[in-house]
mmCIF file of C-alpha atoms in Angstrom:
data_model
loop_
_atom_site.group_PDB
_atom_site.id
_atom_site.type_symbol
_atom_site.label_atom_id
_atom_site.label_comp_id
_atom_site.label_asym_id
_atom_site.label_seq_id
_atom_site.Cartn_x
_atom_site.Cartn_y
_atom_site.Cartn_z
ATOM 1 C CA LYS A 529 -0.162 -15.766 -47.697
ATOM 2 C CA ALA A 530 3.033 -15.098 -49.631
ATOM 3 C CA GLY A 531 6.282 -16.183 -48.025
ATOM 4 C CA VAL A 532 9.496 -14.273 -47.553
ATOM 5 C CA THR A 533 10.884 -13.012 -50.843
ATOM 6 C CA GLN A 534 14.469 -12.096 -51.554
ATOM 7 C CA THR A 535 15.923 -10.370 -54.570
ATOM 8 C CA PRO A 536 17.988 -10.973 -56.493
ATOM 9 C CA ARG A 537 18.319 -14.760 -56.218
ATOM 10 C CA TYR A 538 21.791 -14.777 -57.739
ATOM 11 C CA LEU A 539 24.467 -12.145 -57.967
ATOM 12 C CA ILE A 540 28.022 -12.072 -59.263
ATOM 13 C CA LYS A 541 30.312 -9.219 -58.259
ATOM 14 C CA THR A 542 34.014 -8.510 -58.274
ATOM 15 C CA ARG A 543 36.250 -7.634 -55.347
ATOM 16 C CA GLY A 544 35.950 -4.055 -54.201
ATOM 17 C CA GLN A 545 32.410 -3.584 -55.467
ATOM 18 C CA GLN A 546 29.409 -3.124 -53.252
ATOM 19 C CA VAL A 547 26.099 -4.941 -53.269
ATOM 20 C CA THR A 548 22.576 -4.396 -51.963
ATOM 21 C CA LEU A 549 20.248 -7.285 -51.224
ATOM 22 C CA SER A 550 16.532 -6.938 -50.603
ATOM 23 C CA CYS A 551 14.101 -8.846 -48.424
ATOM 24 C CA SER A 552 10.326 -8.571 -48.187
ATOM 25 C CA PRO A 553 8.959 -10.287 -45.071
ATOM 26 C CA ILE A 554 5.698 -12.159 -44.747
ATOM 27 C CA SER A 555 2.790 -9.736 -44.655
ATOM 28 C CA GLY A 556 2.242 -8.582 -41.083
ATOM 29 C CA HIS A 557 5.705 -9.579 -39.909
ATOM 30 C CA ARG A 558 7.712 -6.717 -38.502
ATOM 31 C CA SER A 559 11.016 -8.369 -37.701
ATOM 32 C CA VAL A 560 13.661 -9.192 -40.284
ATOM 33 C CA SER A 561 16.913 -11.001 -39.547
ATOM 34 C CA TRP A 562 19.806 -11.556 -41.926
ATOM 35 C CA TYR A 563 22.168 -14.531 -41.956
ATOM 36 C CA GLN A 564 25.223 -15.523 -43.937
ATOM 37 C CA GLN A 565 25.524 -19.201 -44.806
ATOM 38 C CA THR A 566 28.778 -20.770 -45.972
ATOM 39 C CA PRO A 567 29.867 -24.414 -46.093
ATOM 40 C CA GLY A 568 32.619 -23.813 -43.573
ATOM 41 C CA GLN A 569 30.876 -21.577 -41.045
ATOM 42 C CA GLY A 570 27.250 -22.606 -41.352
ATOM 43 C CA LEU A 571 24.574 -20.042 -40.564
ATOM 44 C CA GLN A 572 25.987 -16.898 -39.019
ATOM 45 C CA PHE A 573 23.781 -14.118 -37.675
ATOM 46 C CA LEU A 574 24.340 -10.705 -39.256
ATOM 47 C CA PHE A 575 21.680 -8.427 -37.753
ATOM 48 C CA GLU A 576 18.028 -8.101 -36.861
ATOM 49 C CA TYR A 577 15.663 -5.219 -37.529
ATOM 50 C CA PHE A 578 12.359 -4.567 -35.857
ATOM 51 C CA SER A 579 10.226 -1.499 -36.482
ATOM 52 C CA GLU A 580 13.004 0.113 -38.520
ATOM 53 C CA THR A 581 15.507 -0.230 -35.676
ATOM 54 C CA GLN A 582 18.485 -2.535 -35.503
ATOM 55 C CA ARG A 583 18.017 -4.714 -32.401
ATOM 56 C CA ASN A 584 20.969 -7.040 -32.652
ATOM 57 C CA LYS A 585 24.169 -7.286 -34.572
ATOM 58 C CA GLY A 586 26.441 -10.266 -35.076
ATOM 59 C CA ASN A 587 30.220 -10.299 -35.297
ATOM 60 C CA PHE A 588 30.666 -8.981 -38.804
ATOM 61 C CA PRO A 589 32.772 -6.016 -39.929
ATOM 62 C CA GLY A 590 31.278 -2.615 -40.574
ATOM 63 C CA ARG A 591 31.261 -3.335 -44.314
ATOM 64 C CA PHE A 592 28.024 -5.178 -43.624
ATOM 65 C CA SER A 593 25.097 -2.876 -42.948
ATOM 66 C CA GLY A 594 21.374 -2.931 -43.233
ATOM 67 C CA ARG A 595 18.194 -0.998 -42.821
ATOM 68 C CA GLN A 596 14.486 -1.537 -42.582
ATOM 69 C CA PHE A 597 11.749 0.549 -44.110
ATOM 70 C CA SER A 598 8.372 1.520 -42.708
ATOM 71 C CA ASN A 599 6.705 -1.283 -44.681
ATOM 72 C CA SER A 600 9.070 -3.767 -42.931
ATOM 73 C CA ARG A 601 11.030 -4.486 -46.102
ATOM 74 C CA SER A 602 14.730 -4.679 -45.405
ATOM 75 C CA GLU A 603 17.911 -4.184 -47.363
ATOM 76 C CA MET A 604 21.390 -5.409 -46.615
ATOM 77 C CA ASN A 605 24.476 -3.758 -48.042
ATOM 78 C CA VAL A 606 28.004 -5.064 -48.282
ATOM 79 C CA SER A 607 30.697 -2.625 -49.324
ATOM 80 C CA THR A 608 34.221 -3.296 -50.575
ATOM 81 C CA LEU A 609 33.462 -6.924 -51.346
ATOM 82 C CA GLU A 610 36.023 -9.599 -50.546
ATOM 83 C CA LEU A 611 36.304 -13.117 -51.918
ATOM 84 C CA GLY A 612 35.284 -14.472 -48.534
ATOM 85 C CA ASP A 613 31.940 -12.706 -48.772
ATOM 86 C CA SER A 614 30.769 -15.306 -51.281
ATOM 87 C CA ALA A 615 27.874 -17.021 -49.563
ATOM 88 C CA LEU A 616 24.157 -17.603 -49.445
ATOM 89 C CA TYR A 617 22.541 -14.642 -47.686
ATOM 90 C CA LEU A 618 19.316 -15.562 -45.984
ATOM 91 C CA CYS A 619 16.612 -13.319 -44.669
ATOM 92 C CA ALA A 620 14.157 -14.509 -42.033
ATOM 93 C CA SER A 621 10.979 -12.781 -40.928
ATOM 94 C CA SER A 622 8.949 -13.115 -37.768
ATOM 95 C CA LEU A 623 5.921 -11.417 -36.267
ATOM 96 C CA GLY A 624 7.871 -9.806 -33.480
ATOM 97 C CA PRO A 625 11.437 -9.539 -32.274
ATOM 98 C CA SER A 626 13.464 -12.651 -31.536
ATOM 99 C CA GLY A 627 13.388 -12.061 -27.799
ATOM 100 C CA GLY A 628 9.675 -12.780 -27.861
ATOM 101 C CA ALA A 629 10.315 -16.343 -29.040
ATOM 102 C CA ASN A 630 8.730 -15.660 -32.408
ATOM 103 C CA GLU A 631 9.285 -18.287 -35.053
ATOM 104 C CA GLN A 632 11.509 -17.258 -37.937
ATOM 105 C CA PHE A 633 10.572 -18.046 -41.516
ATOM 106 C CA PHE A 634 13.299 -17.975 -44.131
ATOM 107 C CA GLY A 635 13.370 -16.717 -47.685
ATOM 108 C CA PRO A 636 15.061 -18.637 -50.514
ATOM 109 C CA GLY A 637 18.255 -16.635 -50.137
ATOM 110 C CA THR A 638 20.503 -14.635 -52.424
ATOM 111 C CA ARG A 639 23.536 -16.492 -53.712
ATOM 112 C CA LEU A 640 26.401 -13.978 -53.889
ATOM 113 C CA THR A 641 29.568 -14.891 -55.730
ATOM 114 C CA VAL A 642 32.556 -12.563 -55.489
ATOM 115 C CA LEU A 643 35.212 -12.979 -58.173
ATOM 116 C CA GLY B 1230 29.200 -16.751 -29.715
ATOM 117 C CA GLN B 1231 27.082 -19.648 -28.504
ATOM 118 C CA GLN B 1232 28.001 -23.098 -29.736
ATOM 119 C CA LEU B 1233 25.388 -25.592 -30.827
ATOM 120 C CA ASN B 1234 26.787 -29.055 -31.359
ATOM 121 C CA GLN B 1235 24.622 -30.968 -33.790
ATOM 122 C CA SER B 1236 25.063 -34.659 -34.410
ATOM 123 C CA PRO B 1237 25.439 -36.689 -36.388
ATOM 124 C CA GLN B 1238 26.982 -34.636 -39.185
ATOM 125 C CA SER B 1239 25.611 -36.989 -41.809
ATOM 126 C CA MET B 1240 23.443 -40.056 -42.025
ATOM 127 C CA PHE B 1241 22.853 -42.630 -44.729
ATOM 128 C CA ILE B 1242 19.777 -44.732 -44.079
ATOM 129 C CA GLN B 1243 17.458 -47.110 -45.859
ATOM 130 C CA GLU B 1244 13.977 -45.962 -46.762
ATOM 131 C CA GLY B 1245 11.580 -46.908 -43.966
ATOM 132 C CA GLU B 1246 14.120 -46.573 -41.165
ATOM 133 C CA ASP B 1247 13.749 -44.154 -38.288
ATOM 134 C CA VAL B 1248 16.177 -41.258 -37.836
ATOM 135 C CA SER B 1249 17.371 -39.458 -34.729
ATOM 136 C CA MET B 1250 19.498 -36.350 -34.458
ATOM 137 C CA ASN B 1251 20.223 -33.931 -31.662
ATOM 138 C CA CYS B 1252 21.659 -30.592 -30.693
ATOM 139 C CA THR B 1253 23.463 -29.871 -27.470
ATOM 140 C CA SER B 1254 24.970 -26.811 -25.914
ATOM 141 C CA SER B 1255 26.619 -25.669 -22.737
ATOM 142 C CA SER B 1256 24.172 -22.741 -22.682
ATOM 143 C CA ILE B 1257 20.505 -22.586 -21.801
ATOM 144 C CA PHE B 1258 18.025 -21.803 -24.560
ATOM 145 C CA ASN B 1259 14.485 -20.476 -24.366
ATOM 146 C CA THR B 1260 13.269 -21.752 -27.714
ATOM 147 C CA TRP B 1261 14.332 -24.531 -30.042
ATOM 148 C CA LEU B 1262 13.478 -24.638 -33.720
ATOM 149 C CA TRP B 1263 14.139 -27.376 -36.259
ATOM 150 C CA TYR B 1264 14.542 -26.603 -39.957
ATOM 151 C CA LYS B 1265 15.066 -28.576 -43.166
ATOM 152 C CA GLN B 1266 17.007 -27.090 -46.041
ATOM 153 C CA ASP B 1267 17.055 -28.331 -49.616
ATOM 154 C CA PRO B 1268 19.954 -27.438 -51.933
ATOM 155 C CA GLY B 1269 19.773 -23.853 -53.155
ATOM 156 C CA GLU B 1270 16.794 -23.012 -50.961
ATOM 157 C CA GLY B 1271 16.246 -21.383 -47.608
ATOM 158 C CA PRO B 1272 15.560 -23.432 -44.470
ATOM 159 C CA VAL B 1273 11.937 -24.415 -43.913
ATOM 160 C CA LEU B 1274 10.608 -24.466 -40.366
ATOM 161 C CA LEU B 1275 9.542 -27.944 -39.248
ATOM 162 C CA ILE B 1276 8.874 -27.733 -35.515
ATOM 163 C CA ALA B 1277 9.059 -25.055 -32.812
ATOM 164 C CA LEU B 1278 9.507 -25.826 -29.093
ATOM 165 C CA TYR B 1279 8.994 -23.310 -26.314
ATOM 166 C CA LYS B 1280 9.054 -25.155 -22.981
ATOM 167 C CA ALA B 1281 11.520 -27.486 -21.313
ATOM 168 C CA GLY B 1282 10.287 -31.051 -21.665
ATOM 169 C CA GLU B 1283 7.912 -30.181 -24.497
ATOM 170 C CA LEU B 1284 7.343 -32.937 -27.033
ATOM 171 C CA THR B 1285 5.823 -31.858 -30.343
ATOM 172 C CA SER B 1286 4.967 -33.801 -33.479
ATOM 173 C CA ASN B 1287 4.486 -32.745 -37.076
ATOM 174 C CA GLY B 1288 3.464 -35.773 -39.107
ATOM 175 C CA ARG B 1289 6.312 -38.262 -39.008
ATOM 176 C CA LEU B 1290 8.546 -35.755 -37.206
ATOM 177 C CA THR B 1291 8.797 -35.508 -33.446
ATOM 178 C CA ALA B 1292 10.985 -33.092 -31.539
ATOM 179 C CA GLN B 1293 11.659 -32.567 -27.868
ATOM 180 C CA PHE B 1294 12.925 -29.652 -25.825
ATOM 181 C CA GLY B 1295 15.391 -31.116 -23.336
ATOM 182 C CA ILE B 1296 14.636 -30.834 -19.624
ATOM 183 C CA THR B 1297 17.944 -29.083 -18.966
ATOM 184 C CA ARG B 1298 17.097 -26.564 -21.746
ATOM 185 C CA LYS B 1299 20.534 -27.258 -23.175
ATOM 186 C CA ASP B 1300 19.514 -29.766 -25.804
ATOM 187 C CA SER B 1301 16.867 -30.806 -28.282
ATOM 188 C CA PHE B 1302 16.133 -33.919 -30.307
ATOM 189 C CA LEU B 1303 14.474 -34.554 -33.648
ATOM 190 C CA ASN B 1304 13.172 -37.930 -34.724
ATOM 191 C CA ILE B 1305 11.865 -38.873 -38.145
ATOM 192 C CA SER B 1306 9.917 -42.096 -38.372
ATOM 193 C CA ALA B 1307 9.573 -44.323 -41.432
ATOM 194 C CA SER B 1308 11.853 -42.204 -43.614
ATOM 195 C CA ILE B 1309 11.001 -41.623 -47.275
ATOM 196 C CA PRO B 1310 13.190 -40.369 -50.155
ATOM 197 C CA SER B 1311 11.863 -36.802 -49.903
ATOM 198 C CA ASP B 1312 13.261 -36.549 -46.362
ATOM 199 C CA VAL B 1313 16.656 -36.037 -47.985
ATOM 200 C CA GLY B 1314 18.188 -32.703 -47.051
ATOM 201 C CA ILE B 1315 20.063 -30.894 -44.338
ATOM 202 C CA TYR B 1316 18.405 -30.508 -40.962
ATOM 203 C CA PHE B 1317 19.316 -27.623 -38.681
ATOM 204 C CA CYS B 1318 18.509 -26.899 -35.101
ATOM 205 C CA ALA B 1319 18.290 -23.325 -33.876
ATOM 206 C CA GLY B 1320 18.282 -22.168 -30.277
ATOM 207 C CA LEU B 1321 17.145 -18.817 -28.973
ATOM 208 C CA THR B 1322 18.939 -17.206 -26.072
ATOM 209 C CA GLY B 1323 18.751 -13.555 -25.242
ATOM 210 C CA ASN B 1324 17.660 -11.880 -28.430
ATOM 211 C CA GLN B 1325 19.449 -14.046 -30.930
ATOM 212 C CA PHE B 1326 19.085 -17.374 -32.645
ATOM 213 C CA TYR B 1327 22.102 -19.657 -32.951
ATOM 214 C CA PHE B 1328 22.238 -22.494 -35.427
ATOM 215 C CA GLY B 1329 23.683 -25.980 -35.370
ATOM 216 C CA THR B 1330 26.058 -27.064 -38.120
ATOM 217 C CA GLY B 1331 23.442 -29.298 -39.698
ATOM 218 C CA THR B 1332 22.793 -33.000 -40.220
ATOM 219 C CA SER B 1333 22.887 -34.151 -43.816
ATOM 220 C CA LEU B 1334 20.366 -36.937 -44.371
ATOM 221 C CA THR B 1335 20.500 -39.322 -47.308
ATOM 222 C CA VAL B 1336 17.702 -41.844 -47.747
ATOM 223 C CA ILE B 1337 18.473 -44.850 -49.905
ATOM 224 C CA PRO B 1338 15.378 -46.222 -51.675
#
């Protein structure tokens, strides 16, 4: 069974631009969560989608948004990029929503660098 | 947000030694997960714990869900060079996972 895939793996953008990251969960998984990982802050929760609905949202500004499609694939968008948005963005999939104590499996991440 | 205190921050050990690390919180968690992350990769799930007091093994790894539900422990026995990496704990409370700051493990051959 294929794991979680994320595209692209690496991305370089400049301040003010926007970016869209993609995540394909494990086949059969319906929940996708997004995290930002930086050396200083560690893993920070962005949001979770289940059945095309956002279930939870972390403490990030409105520039960070996401969506989930009917095939459970998810996209994350960051608008008006700032230098501080440089990070590894991780997607995790699980069978069901987090509240059901479903294990999360991570993708390899997208390394975003903002210049 | 919830705080997960993971310790130690880093460890340098000789190959063959045992390793212990833990995560503690002032909050109660319903699930504890332990992950290992290699540089440039996403975290890989090692062990999942669902009940207070639960002790689960995965090869040389053993993890426990603390009785108070506020902590969890991970032990690695007879460490080998490929154990090198960063280990994270994650606790589930409500509908969200919170992560520890990681333990960086270096194994000296």
